[in-house]
Structures are given as C-alpha cells and as structure tokens.
C-alpha positions as CSV (number, residue, x, y, z in Angstrom):
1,X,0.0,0.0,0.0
2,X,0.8,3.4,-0.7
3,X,1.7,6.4,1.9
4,X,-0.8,9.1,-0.1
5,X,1.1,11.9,1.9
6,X,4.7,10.7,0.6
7,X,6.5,12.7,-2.3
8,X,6.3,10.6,-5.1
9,X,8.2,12.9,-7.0
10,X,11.0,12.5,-5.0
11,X,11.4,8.5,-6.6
12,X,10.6,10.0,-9.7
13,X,13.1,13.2,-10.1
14,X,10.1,15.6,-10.6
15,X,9.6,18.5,-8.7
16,X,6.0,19.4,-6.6
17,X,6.2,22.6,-8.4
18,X,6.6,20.8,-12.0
19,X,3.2,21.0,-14.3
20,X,1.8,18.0,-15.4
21,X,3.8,17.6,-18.0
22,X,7.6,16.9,-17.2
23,X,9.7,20.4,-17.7
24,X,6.7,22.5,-17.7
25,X,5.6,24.8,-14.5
26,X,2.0,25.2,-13.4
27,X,2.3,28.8,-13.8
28,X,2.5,29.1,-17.6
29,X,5.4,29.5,-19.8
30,X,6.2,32.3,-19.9
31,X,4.8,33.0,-23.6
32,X,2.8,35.1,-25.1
33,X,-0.1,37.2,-23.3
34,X,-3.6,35.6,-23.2
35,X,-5.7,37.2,-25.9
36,X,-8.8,37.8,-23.7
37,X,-6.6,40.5,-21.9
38,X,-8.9,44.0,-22.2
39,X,-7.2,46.5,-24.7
40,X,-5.4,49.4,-23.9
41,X,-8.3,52.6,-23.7
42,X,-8.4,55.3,-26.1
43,X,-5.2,56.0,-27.4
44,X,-3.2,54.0,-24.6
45,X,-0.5,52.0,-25.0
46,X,-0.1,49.0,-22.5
47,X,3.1,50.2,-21.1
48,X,2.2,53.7,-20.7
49,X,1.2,54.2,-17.2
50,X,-2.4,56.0,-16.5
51,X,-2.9,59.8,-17.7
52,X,-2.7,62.7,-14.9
53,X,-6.0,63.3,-12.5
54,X,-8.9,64.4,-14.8
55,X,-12.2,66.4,-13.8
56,X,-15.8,66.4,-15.4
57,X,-16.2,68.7,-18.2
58,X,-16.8,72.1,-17.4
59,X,-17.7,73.1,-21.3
60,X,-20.8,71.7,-20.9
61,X,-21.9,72.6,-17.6
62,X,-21.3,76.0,-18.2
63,X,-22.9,76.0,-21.6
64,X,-26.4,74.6,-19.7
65,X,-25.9,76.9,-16.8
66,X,-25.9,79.8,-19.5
67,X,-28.9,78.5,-21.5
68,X,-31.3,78.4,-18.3
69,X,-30.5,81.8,-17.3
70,X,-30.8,83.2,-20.8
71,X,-34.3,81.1,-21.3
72,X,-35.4,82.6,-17.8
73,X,-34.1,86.3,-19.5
74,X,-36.4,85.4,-22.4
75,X,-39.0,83.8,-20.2
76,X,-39.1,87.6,-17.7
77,X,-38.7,90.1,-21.2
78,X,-41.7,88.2,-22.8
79,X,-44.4,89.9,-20.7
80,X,-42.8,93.2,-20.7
81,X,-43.3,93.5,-24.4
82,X,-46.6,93.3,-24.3
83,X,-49.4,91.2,-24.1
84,X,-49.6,87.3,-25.3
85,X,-51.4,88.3,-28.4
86,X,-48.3,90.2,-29.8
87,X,-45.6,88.6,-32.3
88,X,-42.8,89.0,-30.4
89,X,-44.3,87.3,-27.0
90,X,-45.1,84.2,-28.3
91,X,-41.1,84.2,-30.0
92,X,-39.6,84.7,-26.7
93,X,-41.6,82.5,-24.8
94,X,-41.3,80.0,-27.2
95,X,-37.4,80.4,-27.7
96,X,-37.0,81.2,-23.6
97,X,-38.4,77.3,-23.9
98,X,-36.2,75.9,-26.3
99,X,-33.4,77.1,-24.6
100,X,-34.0,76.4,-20.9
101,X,-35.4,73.2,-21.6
102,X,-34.0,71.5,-24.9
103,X,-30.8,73.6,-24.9
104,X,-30.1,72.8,-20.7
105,X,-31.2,69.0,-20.4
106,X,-29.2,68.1,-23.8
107,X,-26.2,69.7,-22.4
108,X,-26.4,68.6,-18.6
109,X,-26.8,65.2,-20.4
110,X,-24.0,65.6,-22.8
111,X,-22.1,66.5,-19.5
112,X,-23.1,63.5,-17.6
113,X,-22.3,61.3,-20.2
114,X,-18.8,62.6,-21.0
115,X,-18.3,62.6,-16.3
116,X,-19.1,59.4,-16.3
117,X,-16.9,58.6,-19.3
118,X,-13.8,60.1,-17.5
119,X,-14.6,58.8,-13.8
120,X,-14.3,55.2,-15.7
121,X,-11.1,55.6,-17.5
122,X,-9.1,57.7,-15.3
123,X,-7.9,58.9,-11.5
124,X,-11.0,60.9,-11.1
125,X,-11.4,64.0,-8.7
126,X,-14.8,65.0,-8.4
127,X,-14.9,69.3,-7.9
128,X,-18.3,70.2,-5.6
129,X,-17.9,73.7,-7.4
130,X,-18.7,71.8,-10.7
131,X,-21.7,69.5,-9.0
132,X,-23.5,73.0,-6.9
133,X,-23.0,74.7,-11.0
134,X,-24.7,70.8,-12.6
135,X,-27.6,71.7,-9.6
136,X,-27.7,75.4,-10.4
137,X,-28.3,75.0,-14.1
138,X,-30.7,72.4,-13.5
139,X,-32.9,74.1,-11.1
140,X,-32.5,77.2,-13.4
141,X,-33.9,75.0,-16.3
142,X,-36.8,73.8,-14.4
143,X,-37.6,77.6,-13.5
144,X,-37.4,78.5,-17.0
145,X,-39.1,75.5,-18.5
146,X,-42.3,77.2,-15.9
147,X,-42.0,80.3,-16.9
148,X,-42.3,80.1,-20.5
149,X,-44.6,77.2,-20.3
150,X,-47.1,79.5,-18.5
151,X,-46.7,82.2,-20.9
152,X,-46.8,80.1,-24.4
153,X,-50.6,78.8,-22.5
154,X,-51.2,82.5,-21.9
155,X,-50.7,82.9,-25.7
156,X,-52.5,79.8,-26.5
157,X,-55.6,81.0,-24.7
158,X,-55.1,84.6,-26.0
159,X,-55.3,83.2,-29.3
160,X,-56.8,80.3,-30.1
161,X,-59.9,80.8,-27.6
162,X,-60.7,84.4,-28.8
C-alpha cells in the first residue's frame, strides 16, 4: 500500500512545483499574453502608465448653466413687451423654452455622459464647485421651462380661444 502523503516525486526526479507535464511549470510559460486580456483605452498604450488626474467637463456645464438663465431672461422680457397676443411674446416665450429646456437637459446630459466617461477611465477627482454649477443650471432649467410654459398657455388662450 501506498503512503498518499509521501513525495512521489521525490522517486521519480520531478519537482511538486513541476506541471503535469515533465519540464513545464504550473504557472504558464512564460509566452505570449492571453488574448482575452482588455485592450489598452483610447489612445493608450499598454506600457504607458495611466494619464494625470482628470475632472468632469466644465464646457458643458457652463454651456447649460448659460442657456437656463438666458431662457429665464427670455422667459421675464416676454411679458414686458406686451401682451400674449403680440408677435414677439409668443417668440420669446417659445425660444426662452427651447433654450432652458431642450438647450439645458441636452447639455447637462452631454455632461453626464462625458463625467461618467472620465470617472471610468481615469484617476478621477470630483470638484463640488462643478456638482453645486450641474444643480444650479438644472434648477434654473426647471424655473425657466415654468416660466415660458405658463406664458406660451397664456398665448394659447389669448389666441386660439378668442
């Protein structure tokens, strides 16, 4: 009977650390690079080491910020032209929408999408300035988006009921 705790590899010249196959190790070969490795991302190469600390993109963040406050602008001159049955209310109003609505989301999406881009590919370092001016524009939008939205009904009713 055989001791199952004895080195057999001992009688046999083999190592415990030898594969299965006599000569080869169990931890590889030292050969090529599996090919289900991930690929470097966007532009980088595998022995280049990770880019500097990167921040969310302030272009569009301040491009939505700017939209809502000029659609509230356009949202506040609107009445002071005249009344909803003129030509130029229902243009502000209209275009005060456009731009605090259409204009904001699209950007503060555009921004989101290009944060979360950079949070996943790089050393991230979030900046609250940049998440209170995200906020800002977006309770700016919704301000606008109410404003206008209760002027362009004020022209709908102006016209369309009279």
């Amino acid at each position: 009977m055989t001791n199952p705790f004895s080195n057999s590899s001992a009688d046999s010249g083999r190592s415990p650390f030898d594969g299965p196959f006599p000569g080869s190790s169990p931890f590889g070969t030292g050969g090529p690079a599996p090919s289900n490795i991930a690929a470097p991302l966007h532009g980088e190469t595998a022995d280049a080491p990770m880019s500097s600390p990167v921040s969310g993109p302030w272009v569009y963040v301040n491009l939505a910020l700017t939209t809502a406050v000029i659609g509230i602008i356009l949202g506040i001159a609107a009445p002071l032209t005249g009344s909803p049955t003129d030509g130029s209310f229902h243009i502000l109003a209209i275009a005060g929408w456009v731009l605090a609505g259409l204009a904001t989301v699209i950007l503060l999406g555009l921004h989101s999408g290009e944060d979360n881009r950079r949070r996943a590919e790089n050393l991230y370092i979030g900046t609250p300035r940049q998440t209170t001016v995200f906020r800002t524009a977006g309770i700016a939008a919704v301000i606008g988006i109410l404003i206008t939205a209760v002027e362009i009904a004020l022209w709908i009713s102006k016209t369309v009921g009279a």
